[in-house]
mmCIF file of C-alpha atoms and ligand atoms in Angstrom:
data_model
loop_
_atom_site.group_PDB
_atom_site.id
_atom_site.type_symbol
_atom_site.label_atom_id
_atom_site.label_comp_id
_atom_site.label_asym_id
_atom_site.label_seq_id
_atom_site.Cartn_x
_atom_site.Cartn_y
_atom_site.Cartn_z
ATOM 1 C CA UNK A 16 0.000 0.000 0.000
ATOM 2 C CA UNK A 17 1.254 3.137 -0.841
ATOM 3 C CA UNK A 18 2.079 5.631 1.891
ATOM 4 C CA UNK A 19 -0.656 8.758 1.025
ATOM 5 C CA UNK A 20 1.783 12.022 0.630
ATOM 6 C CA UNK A 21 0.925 15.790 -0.285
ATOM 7 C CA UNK A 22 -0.080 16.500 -3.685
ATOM 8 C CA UNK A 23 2.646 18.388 -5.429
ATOM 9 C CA UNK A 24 2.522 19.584 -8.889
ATOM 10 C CA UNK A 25 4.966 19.886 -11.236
ATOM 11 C CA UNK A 26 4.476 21.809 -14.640
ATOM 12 C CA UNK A 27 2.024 19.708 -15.900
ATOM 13 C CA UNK A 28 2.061 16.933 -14.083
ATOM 14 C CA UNK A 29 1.293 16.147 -9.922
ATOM 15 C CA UNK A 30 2.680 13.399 -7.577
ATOM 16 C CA UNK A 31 2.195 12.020 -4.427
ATOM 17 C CA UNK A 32 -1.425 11.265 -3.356
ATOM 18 C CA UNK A 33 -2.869 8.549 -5.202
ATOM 19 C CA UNK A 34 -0.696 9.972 -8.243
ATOM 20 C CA UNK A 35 1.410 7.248 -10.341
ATOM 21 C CA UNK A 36 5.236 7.445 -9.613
ATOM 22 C CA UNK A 37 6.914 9.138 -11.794
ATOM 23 C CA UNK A 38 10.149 8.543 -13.667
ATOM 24 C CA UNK A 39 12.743 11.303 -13.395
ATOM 25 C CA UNK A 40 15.318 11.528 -15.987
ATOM 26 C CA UNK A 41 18.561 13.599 -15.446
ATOM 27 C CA UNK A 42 20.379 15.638 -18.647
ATOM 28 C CA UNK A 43 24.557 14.537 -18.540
ATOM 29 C CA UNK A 44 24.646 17.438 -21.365
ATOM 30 C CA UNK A 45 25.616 20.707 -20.088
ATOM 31 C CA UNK A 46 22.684 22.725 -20.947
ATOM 32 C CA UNK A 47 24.574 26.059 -22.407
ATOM 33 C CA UNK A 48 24.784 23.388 -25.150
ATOM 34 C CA UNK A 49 21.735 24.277 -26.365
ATOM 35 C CA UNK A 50 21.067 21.913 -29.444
ATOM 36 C CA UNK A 51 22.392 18.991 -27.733
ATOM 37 C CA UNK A 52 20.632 19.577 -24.377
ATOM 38 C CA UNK A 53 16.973 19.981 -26.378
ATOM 39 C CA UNK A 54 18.320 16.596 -27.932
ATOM 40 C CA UNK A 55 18.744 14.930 -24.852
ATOM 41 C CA UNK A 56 15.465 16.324 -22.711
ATOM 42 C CA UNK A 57 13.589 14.888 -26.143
ATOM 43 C CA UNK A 58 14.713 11.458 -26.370
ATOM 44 C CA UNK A 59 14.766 11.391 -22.246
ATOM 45 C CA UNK A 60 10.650 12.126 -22.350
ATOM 46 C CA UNK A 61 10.072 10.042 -25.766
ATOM 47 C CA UNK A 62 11.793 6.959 -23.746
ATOM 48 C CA UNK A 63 9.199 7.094 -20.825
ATOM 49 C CA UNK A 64 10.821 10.329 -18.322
ATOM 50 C CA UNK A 65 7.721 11.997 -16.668
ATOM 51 C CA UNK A 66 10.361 14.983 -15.265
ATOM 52 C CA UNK A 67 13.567 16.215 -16.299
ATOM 53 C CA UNK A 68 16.074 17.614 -14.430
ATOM 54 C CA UNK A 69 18.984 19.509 -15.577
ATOM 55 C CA UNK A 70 22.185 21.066 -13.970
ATOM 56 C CA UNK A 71 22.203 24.848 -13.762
ATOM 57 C CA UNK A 72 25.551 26.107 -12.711
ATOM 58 C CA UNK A 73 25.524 29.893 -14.411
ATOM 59 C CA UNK A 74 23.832 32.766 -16.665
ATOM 60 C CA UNK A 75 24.724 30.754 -19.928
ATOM 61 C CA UNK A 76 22.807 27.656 -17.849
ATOM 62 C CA UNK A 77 20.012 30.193 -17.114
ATOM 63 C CA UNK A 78 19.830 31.847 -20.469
ATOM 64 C CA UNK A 79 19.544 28.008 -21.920
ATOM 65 C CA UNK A 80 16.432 27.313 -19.503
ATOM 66 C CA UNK A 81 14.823 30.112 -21.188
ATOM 67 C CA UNK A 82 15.651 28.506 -24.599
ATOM 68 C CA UNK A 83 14.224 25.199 -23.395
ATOM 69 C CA UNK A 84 11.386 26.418 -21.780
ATOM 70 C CA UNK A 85 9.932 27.649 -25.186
ATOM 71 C CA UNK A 86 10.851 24.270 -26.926
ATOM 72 C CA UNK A 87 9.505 21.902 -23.978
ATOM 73 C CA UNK A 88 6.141 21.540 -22.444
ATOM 74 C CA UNK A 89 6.680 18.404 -20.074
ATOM 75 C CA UNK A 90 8.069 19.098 -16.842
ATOM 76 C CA UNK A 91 11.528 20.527 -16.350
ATOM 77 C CA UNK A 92 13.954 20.931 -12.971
ATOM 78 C CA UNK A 93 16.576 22.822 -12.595
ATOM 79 C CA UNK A 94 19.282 21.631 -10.270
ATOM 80 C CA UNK A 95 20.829 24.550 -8.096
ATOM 81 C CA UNK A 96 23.840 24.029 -5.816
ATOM 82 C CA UNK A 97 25.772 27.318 -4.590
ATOM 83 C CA UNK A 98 24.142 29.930 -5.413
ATOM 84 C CA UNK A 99 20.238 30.608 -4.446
ATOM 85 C CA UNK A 100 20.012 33.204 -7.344
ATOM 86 C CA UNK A 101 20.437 30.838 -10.343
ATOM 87 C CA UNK A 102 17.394 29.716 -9.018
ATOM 88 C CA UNK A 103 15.611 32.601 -8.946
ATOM 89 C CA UNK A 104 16.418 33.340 -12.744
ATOM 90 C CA UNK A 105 15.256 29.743 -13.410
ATOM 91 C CA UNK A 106 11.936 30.637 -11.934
ATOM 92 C CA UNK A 107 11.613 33.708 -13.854
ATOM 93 C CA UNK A 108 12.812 31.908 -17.174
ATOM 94 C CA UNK A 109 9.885 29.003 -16.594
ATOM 95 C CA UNK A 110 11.220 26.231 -14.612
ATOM 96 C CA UNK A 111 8.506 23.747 -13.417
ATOM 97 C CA UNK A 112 10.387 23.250 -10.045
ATOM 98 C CA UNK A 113 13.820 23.651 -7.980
ATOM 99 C CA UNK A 114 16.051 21.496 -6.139
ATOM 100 C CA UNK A 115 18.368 22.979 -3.681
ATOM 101 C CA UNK A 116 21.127 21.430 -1.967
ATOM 102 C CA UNK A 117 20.738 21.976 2.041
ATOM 103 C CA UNK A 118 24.436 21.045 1.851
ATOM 104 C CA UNK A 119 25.550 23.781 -0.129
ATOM 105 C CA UNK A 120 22.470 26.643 0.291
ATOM 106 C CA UNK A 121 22.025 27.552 3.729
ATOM 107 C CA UNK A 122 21.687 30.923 4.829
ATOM 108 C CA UNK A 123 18.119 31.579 6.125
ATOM 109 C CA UNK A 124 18.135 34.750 3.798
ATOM 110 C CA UNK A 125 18.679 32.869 0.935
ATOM 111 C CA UNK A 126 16.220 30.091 1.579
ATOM 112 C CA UNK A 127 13.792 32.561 2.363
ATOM 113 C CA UNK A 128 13.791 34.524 -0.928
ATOM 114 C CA UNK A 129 13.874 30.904 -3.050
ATOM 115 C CA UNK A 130 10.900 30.172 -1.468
ATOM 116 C CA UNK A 131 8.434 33.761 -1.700
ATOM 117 C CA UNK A 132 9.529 33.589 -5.388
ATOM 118 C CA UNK A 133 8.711 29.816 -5.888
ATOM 119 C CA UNK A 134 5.737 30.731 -3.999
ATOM 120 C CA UNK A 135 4.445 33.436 -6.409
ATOM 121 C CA UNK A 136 5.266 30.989 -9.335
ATOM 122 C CA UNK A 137 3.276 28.117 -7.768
ATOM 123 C CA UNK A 138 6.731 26.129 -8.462
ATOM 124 C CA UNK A 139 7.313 23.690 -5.788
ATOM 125 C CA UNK A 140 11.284 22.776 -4.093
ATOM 126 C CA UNK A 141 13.106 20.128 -4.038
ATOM 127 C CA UNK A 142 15.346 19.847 -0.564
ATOM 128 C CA UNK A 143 17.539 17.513 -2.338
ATOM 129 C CA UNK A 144 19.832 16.213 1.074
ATOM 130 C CA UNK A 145 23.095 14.027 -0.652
ATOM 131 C CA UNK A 146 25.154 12.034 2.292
ATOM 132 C CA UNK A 147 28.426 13.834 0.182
ATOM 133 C CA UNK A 148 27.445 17.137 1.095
ATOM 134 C CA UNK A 149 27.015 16.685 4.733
ATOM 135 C CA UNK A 150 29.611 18.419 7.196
ATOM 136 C CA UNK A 151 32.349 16.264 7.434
ATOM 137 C CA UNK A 152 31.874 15.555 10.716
ATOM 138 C CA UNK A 153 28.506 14.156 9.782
ATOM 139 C CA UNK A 154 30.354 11.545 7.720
ATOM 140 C CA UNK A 155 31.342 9.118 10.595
ATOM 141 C CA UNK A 156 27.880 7.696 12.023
ATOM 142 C CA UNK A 157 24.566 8.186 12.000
ATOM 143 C CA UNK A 158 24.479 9.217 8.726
ATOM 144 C CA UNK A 159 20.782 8.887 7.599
ATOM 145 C CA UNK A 160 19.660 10.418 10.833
ATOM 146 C CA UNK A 161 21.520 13.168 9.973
ATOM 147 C CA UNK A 162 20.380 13.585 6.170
ATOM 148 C CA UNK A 163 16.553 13.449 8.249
ATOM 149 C CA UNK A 164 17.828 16.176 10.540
ATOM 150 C CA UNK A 165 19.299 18.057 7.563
ATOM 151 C CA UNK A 166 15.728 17.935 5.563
ATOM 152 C CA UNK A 167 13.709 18.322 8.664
ATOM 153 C CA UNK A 168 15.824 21.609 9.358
ATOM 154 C CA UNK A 169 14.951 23.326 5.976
ATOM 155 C CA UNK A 170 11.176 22.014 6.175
ATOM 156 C CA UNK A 171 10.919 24.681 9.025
ATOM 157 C CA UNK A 172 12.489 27.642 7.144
ATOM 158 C CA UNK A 173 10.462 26.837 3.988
ATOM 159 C CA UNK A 174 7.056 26.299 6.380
ATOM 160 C CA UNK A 175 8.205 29.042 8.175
ATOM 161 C CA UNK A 176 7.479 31.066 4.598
ATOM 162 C CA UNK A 177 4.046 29.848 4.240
ATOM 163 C CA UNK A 178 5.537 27.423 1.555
ATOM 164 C CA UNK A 179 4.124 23.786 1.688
ATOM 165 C CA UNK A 180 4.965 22.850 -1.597
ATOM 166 C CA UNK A 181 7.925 20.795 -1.012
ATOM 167 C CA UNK A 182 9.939 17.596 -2.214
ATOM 168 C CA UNK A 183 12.267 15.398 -0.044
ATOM 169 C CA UNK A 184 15.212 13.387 -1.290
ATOM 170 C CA UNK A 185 17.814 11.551 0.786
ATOM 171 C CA UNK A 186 20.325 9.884 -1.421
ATOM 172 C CA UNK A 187 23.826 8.186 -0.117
ATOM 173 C CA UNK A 188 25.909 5.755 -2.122
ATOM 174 C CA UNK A 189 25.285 3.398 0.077
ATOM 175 C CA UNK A 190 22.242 1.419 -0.198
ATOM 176 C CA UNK A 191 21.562 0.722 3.555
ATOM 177 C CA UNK A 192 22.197 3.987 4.296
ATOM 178 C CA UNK A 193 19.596 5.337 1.667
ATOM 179 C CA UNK A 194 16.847 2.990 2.677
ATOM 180 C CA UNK A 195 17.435 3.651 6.270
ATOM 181 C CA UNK A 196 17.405 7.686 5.367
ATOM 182 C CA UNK A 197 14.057 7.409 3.363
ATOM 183 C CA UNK A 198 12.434 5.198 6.007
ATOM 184 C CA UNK A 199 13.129 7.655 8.867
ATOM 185 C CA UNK A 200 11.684 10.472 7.100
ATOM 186 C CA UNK A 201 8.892 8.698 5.859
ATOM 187 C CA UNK A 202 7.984 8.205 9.410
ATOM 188 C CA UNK A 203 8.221 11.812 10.658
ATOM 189 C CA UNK A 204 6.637 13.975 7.424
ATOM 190 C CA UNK A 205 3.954 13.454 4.273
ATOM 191 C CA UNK A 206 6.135 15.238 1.900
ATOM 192 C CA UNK A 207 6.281 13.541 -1.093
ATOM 193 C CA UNK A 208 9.419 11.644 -1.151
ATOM 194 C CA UNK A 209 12.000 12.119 -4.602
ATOM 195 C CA UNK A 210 14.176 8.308 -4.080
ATOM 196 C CA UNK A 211 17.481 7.280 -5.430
ATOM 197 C CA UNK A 212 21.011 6.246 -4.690
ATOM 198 C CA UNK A 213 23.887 8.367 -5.790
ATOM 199 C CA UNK A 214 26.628 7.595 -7.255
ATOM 200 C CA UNK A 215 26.384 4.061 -7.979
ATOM 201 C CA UNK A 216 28.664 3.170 -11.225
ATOM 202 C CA UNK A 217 28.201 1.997 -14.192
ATOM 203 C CA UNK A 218 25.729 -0.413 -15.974
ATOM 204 C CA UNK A 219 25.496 -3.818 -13.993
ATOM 205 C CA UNK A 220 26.123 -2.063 -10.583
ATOM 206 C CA UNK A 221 23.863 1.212 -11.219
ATOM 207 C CA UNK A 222 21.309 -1.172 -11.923
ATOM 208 C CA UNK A 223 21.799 -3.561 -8.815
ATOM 209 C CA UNK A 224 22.488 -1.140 -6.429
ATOM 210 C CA UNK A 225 19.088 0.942 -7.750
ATOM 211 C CA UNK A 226 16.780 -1.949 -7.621
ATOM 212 C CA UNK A 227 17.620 -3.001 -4.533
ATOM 213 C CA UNK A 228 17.251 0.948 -2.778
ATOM 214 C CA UNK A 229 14.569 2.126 -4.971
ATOM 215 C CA UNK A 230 12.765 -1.391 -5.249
ATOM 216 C CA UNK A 231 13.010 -1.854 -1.464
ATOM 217 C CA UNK A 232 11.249 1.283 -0.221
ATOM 218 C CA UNK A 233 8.533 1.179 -3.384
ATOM 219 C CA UNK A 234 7.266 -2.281 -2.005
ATOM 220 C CA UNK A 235 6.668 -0.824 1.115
ATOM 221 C CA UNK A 236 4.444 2.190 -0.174
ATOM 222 C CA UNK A 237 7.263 4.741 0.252
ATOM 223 C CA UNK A 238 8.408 6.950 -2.909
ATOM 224 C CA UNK A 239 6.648 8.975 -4.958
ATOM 225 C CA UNK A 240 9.393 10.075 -8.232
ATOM 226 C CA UNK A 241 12.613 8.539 -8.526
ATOM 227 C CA UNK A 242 15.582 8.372 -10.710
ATOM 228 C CA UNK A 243 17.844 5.790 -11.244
ATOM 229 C CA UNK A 244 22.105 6.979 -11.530
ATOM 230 C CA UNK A 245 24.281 5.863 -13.643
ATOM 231 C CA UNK A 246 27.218 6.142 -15.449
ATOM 232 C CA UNK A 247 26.306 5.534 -18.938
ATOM 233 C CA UNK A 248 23.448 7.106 -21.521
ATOM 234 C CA UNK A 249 20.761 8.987 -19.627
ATOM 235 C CA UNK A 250 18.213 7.065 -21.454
ATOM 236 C CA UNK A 251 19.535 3.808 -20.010
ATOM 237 C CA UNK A 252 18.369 5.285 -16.542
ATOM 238 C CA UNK A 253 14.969 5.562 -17.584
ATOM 239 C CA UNK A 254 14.881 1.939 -19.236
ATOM 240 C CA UNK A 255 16.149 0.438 -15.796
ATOM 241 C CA UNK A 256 13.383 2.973 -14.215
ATOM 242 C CA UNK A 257 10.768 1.577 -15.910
ATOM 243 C CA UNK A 258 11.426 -2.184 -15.612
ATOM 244 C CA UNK A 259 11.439 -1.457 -11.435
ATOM 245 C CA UNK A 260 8.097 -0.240 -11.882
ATOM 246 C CA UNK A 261 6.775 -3.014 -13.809
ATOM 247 C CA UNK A 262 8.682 -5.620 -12.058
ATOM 248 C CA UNK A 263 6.490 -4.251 -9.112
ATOM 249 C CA UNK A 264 3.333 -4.241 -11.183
ATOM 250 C CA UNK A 265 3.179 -0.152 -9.680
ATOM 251 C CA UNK A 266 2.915 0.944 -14.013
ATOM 252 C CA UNK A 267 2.444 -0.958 -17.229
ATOM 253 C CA UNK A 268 5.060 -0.005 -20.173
ATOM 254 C CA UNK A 269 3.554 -3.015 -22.899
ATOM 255 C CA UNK A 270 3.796 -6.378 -22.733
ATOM 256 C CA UNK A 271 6.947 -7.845 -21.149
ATOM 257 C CA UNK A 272 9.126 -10.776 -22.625
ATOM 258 C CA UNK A 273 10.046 -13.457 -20.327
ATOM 259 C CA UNK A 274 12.780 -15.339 -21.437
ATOM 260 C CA UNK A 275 14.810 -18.597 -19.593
ATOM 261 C CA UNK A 276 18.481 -18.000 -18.975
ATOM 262 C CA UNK A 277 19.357 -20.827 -21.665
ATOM 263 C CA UNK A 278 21.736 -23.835 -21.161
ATOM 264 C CA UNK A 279 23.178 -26.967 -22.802
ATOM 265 C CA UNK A 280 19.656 -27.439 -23.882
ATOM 266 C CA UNK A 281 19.146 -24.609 -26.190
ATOM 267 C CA UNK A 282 19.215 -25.140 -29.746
ATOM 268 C CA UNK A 283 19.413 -21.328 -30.897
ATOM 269 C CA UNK A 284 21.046 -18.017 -30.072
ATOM 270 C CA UNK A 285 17.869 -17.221 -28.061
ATOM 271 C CA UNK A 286 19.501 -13.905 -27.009
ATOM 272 C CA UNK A 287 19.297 -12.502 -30.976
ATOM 273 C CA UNK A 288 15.711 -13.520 -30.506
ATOM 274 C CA UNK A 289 14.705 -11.572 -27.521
ATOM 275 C CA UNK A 290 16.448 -9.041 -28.694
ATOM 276 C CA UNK A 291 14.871 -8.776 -31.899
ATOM 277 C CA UNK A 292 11.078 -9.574 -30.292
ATOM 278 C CA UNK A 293 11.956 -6.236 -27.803
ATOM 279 C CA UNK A 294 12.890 -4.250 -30.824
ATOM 280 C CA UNK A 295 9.351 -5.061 -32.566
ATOM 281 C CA UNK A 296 7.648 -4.468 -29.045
ATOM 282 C CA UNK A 297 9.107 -1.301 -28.575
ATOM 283 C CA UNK A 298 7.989 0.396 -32.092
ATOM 284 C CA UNK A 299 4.281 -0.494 -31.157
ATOM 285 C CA UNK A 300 4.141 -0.513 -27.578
ATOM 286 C CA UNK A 301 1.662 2.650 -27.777
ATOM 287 C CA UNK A 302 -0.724 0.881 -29.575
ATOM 288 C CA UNK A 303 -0.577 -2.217 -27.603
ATOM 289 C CA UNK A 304 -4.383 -3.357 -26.008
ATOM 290 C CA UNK A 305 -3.200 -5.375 -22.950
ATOM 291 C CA UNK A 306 -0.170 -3.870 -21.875
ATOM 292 C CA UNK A 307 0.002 -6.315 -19.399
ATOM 293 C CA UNK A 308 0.889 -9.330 -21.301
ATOM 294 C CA UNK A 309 3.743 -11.753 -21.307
ATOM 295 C CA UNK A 310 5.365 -13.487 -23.996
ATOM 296 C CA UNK A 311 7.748 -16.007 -23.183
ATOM 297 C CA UNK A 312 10.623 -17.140 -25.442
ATOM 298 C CA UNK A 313 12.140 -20.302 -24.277
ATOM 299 C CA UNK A 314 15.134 -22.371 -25.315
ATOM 300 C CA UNK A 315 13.588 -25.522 -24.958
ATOM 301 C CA UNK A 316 10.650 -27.991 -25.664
ATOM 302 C CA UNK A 317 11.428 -29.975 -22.317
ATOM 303 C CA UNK A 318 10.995 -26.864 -19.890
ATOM 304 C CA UNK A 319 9.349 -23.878 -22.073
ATOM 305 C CA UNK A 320 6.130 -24.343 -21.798
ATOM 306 C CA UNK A 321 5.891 -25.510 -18.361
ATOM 307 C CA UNK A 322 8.066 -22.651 -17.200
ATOM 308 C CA UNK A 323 6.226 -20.082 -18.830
ATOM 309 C CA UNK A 324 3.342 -21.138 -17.808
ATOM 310 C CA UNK A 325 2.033 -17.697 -17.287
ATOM 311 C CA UNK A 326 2.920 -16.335 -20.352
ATOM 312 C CA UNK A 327 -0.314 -14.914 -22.705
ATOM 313 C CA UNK A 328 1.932 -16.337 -25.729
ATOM 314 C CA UNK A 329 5.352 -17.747 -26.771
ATOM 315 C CA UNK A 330 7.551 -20.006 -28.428
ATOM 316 C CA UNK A 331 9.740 -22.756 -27.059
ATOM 317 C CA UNK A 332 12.514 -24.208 -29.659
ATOM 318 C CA UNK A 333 13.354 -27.899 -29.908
ATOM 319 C CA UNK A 334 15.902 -29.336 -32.340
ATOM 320 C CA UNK A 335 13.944 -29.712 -34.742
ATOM 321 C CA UNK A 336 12.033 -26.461 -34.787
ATOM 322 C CA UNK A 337 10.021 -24.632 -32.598
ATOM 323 C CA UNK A 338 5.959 -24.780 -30.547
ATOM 324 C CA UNK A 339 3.749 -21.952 -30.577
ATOM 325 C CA UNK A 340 1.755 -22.163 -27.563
ATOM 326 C CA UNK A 341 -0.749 -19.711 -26.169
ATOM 327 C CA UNK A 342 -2.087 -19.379 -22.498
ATOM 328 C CA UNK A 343 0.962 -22.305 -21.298
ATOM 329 C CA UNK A 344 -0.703 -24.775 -24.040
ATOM 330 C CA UNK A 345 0.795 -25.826 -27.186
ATOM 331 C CA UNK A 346 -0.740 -24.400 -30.216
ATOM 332 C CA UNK A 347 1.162 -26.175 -33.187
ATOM 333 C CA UNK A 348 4.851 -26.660 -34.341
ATOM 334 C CA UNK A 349 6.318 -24.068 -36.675
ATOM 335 C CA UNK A 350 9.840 -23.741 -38.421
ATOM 336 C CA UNK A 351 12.372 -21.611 -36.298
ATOM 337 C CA UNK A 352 13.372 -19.181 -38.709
ATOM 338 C CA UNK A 353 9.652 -18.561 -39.153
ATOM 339 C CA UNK A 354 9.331 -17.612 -35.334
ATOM 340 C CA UNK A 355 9.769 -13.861 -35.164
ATOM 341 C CA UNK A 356 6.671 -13.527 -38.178
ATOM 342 C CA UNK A 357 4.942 -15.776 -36.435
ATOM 343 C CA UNK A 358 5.016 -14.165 -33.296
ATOM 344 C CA UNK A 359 4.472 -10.948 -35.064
ATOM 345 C CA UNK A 360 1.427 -11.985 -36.629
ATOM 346 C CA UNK A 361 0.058 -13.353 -33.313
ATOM 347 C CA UNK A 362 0.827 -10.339 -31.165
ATOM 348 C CA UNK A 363 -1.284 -8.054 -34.396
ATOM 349 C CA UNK A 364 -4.188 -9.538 -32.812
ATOM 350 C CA UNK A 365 -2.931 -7.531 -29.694
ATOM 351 C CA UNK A 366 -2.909 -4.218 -31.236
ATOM 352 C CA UNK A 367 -4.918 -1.478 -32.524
ATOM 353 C CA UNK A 368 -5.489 -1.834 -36.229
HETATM 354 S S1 SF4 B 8 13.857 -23.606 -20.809
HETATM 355 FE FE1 SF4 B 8 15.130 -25.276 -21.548
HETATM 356 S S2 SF4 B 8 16.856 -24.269 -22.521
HETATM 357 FE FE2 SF4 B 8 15.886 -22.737 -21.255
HETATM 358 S S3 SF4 B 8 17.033 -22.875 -19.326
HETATM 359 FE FE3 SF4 B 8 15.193 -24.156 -19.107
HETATM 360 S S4 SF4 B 8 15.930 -26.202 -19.658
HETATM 361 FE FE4 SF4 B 8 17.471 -24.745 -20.427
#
């Protein structure tokens, strides 16, 4: 059961509540790079990002957001660090929301003027608390309570300014740490909660360390955005993002192949297959009926069907070819190199003509 948060909107979209949990993409383009930045934010929200967030570091960052702002509709976030005036040009140039590092932003002053601005703009603020920019005395123990007391502390200057509409993110490297952080707060407040975990490498270990700290506190009702890090193509983030979601059954992105790990068994390069039943998928996922559905590929005639038992439709090879079966019961036998169109042809029944 999710844990029921303040609404918060953002641009044109809201979370918390009963709202879905959204996907936040971040850009790795520096955003005076005009061209290449709108290329990025674009293929981030055509590959499933709800948000955006982008790094703004000076006037040539803040001149860009104005750029953007006229090119982009979906929501946009601009990431301040330093210097509380960067983010109120970004406010004045458009920006759909504001995260500010308690770690690096913290004169009352400052706060205070972020927040009668965002106010005014109905643009709501991140407190975006990262275990790296704690004091470095903070850095021995007790580090989540600490990020906790760090968010909790710039709750009361922002409530202090009549402003409510507020975001809370707690990210360390460290995956215990993170879960520990998020489960503290979620205890103490109803601000919608912003998850990740910083920092955590490249491909295989962005991706474990990610599932296991976002995955963890989204089965017990606690998150309401995330965004996955990595080191690697931004779009890769929001791939990973979206396959936590569905492996939690919390959205539907189309049907999802299931396919077995292959061994001595396997006949065929079943990876080629897969890879080439995703790439059909993917082109027509938006007009997919039952996003919902599985369809199982399996290596073998001895195991498939049985093992993808739940699958809505697949194939299982054999040596000498391959069995369509629907529903976990064999259809009929078909050649393998006619499996992709055959599966094509099966899933058209699937789609919106
Ligand atoms: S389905 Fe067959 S080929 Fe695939 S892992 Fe199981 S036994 Fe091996």
């Amino acid at each position: 059961m999710k844990k029921r948060t303040r609404v918060v909107k953002i641009g044109n979209i809201k979370i918390g509540g009963k709202n879905p949990i959204a996907i936040q993409g971040m850009v790795k383009t520096a955003i005076k790079n005009k061209t290449l930045a709108l290329k990025e934010i674009t293929s981030l929200f055509e590959t499933g990002s709800d948000i955006v967030r982008f790094a703004v570091k000076d006037s040539e960052d803040v001149q860009a957001v104005k750029y953007i702002r006229k090119r982009i509709n979906s929501p946009l976030v601009a990431d301040i660090h330093f210097d509380y005036r960067l983010a109120l040009m970004c406010i004045k140039n458009g920006i759909d929301k504001i995260r500010l590092n308690p770690g690096n932003i913290q004169q009352e002053f400052q706060i205070r003027q972020v927040a009668l601005l965002a106010k005014k703009s109905n643009v709501p603020i991140r407190i975006g608390v990262n275990s790296g920019s704690l004091a470095k005395s903070s850095l021995i123990k007790n580090k989540a309570s600490l990020m906790v007391k760090s968010a909790l502390g710039y709750i009361r200057i922002l409530e202090k300014n009549n402003f409510k509409d507020i975001v809370v993110s707690l990210k360390a490297e460290d995956v215990n740490t993170t879960i520990e952080a998020y489960r503290k707060f979620s205890r103490k407040c109803n601000y919608p909660l912003h998850l990740g975990v910083t920092a955590t490498g490249s491909l295989v270990s962005a991706i474990v360390k990610s599932s296991i700290g976002i995955g963890v506190l989204l089965s017990e009702g606690i998150g309401d955005t995330f965004r996955v890090s990595m080191t690697g193509a931004s779009t890769d983030e929001i791939e990973v993002a979206k396959k936590i979601l569905s492996s939690l059954s919390l959205r539907n992105f189309g049907p999802e192949v299931i396919s077995c790990p292959t061994c001595g068994r396997c006949s065929v390069n079943l990876g080629i297959v897969v890879e080439k039943l995703e790439k059909i998928l993917s082109k027509k996922k938006e007009r997919f009926l039952r996003p919902g559905m599985k369809i199982a590929v399996m290596g073998c005639e001895v195991n498939g069907p049985g093992e993808a038992s739940s699958a809505d439709l697949g194939v299982a090879f054999g040596n000498n070819g391959a069995i369509l079966f629907r529903d976990g019961v064999i259809v009929k036998r078909i050649k393998k190199e006619d499996v992709l169109t055959i599966l094509t042809k099966e899933l058209e029944k699937y789609y919106e003509t």
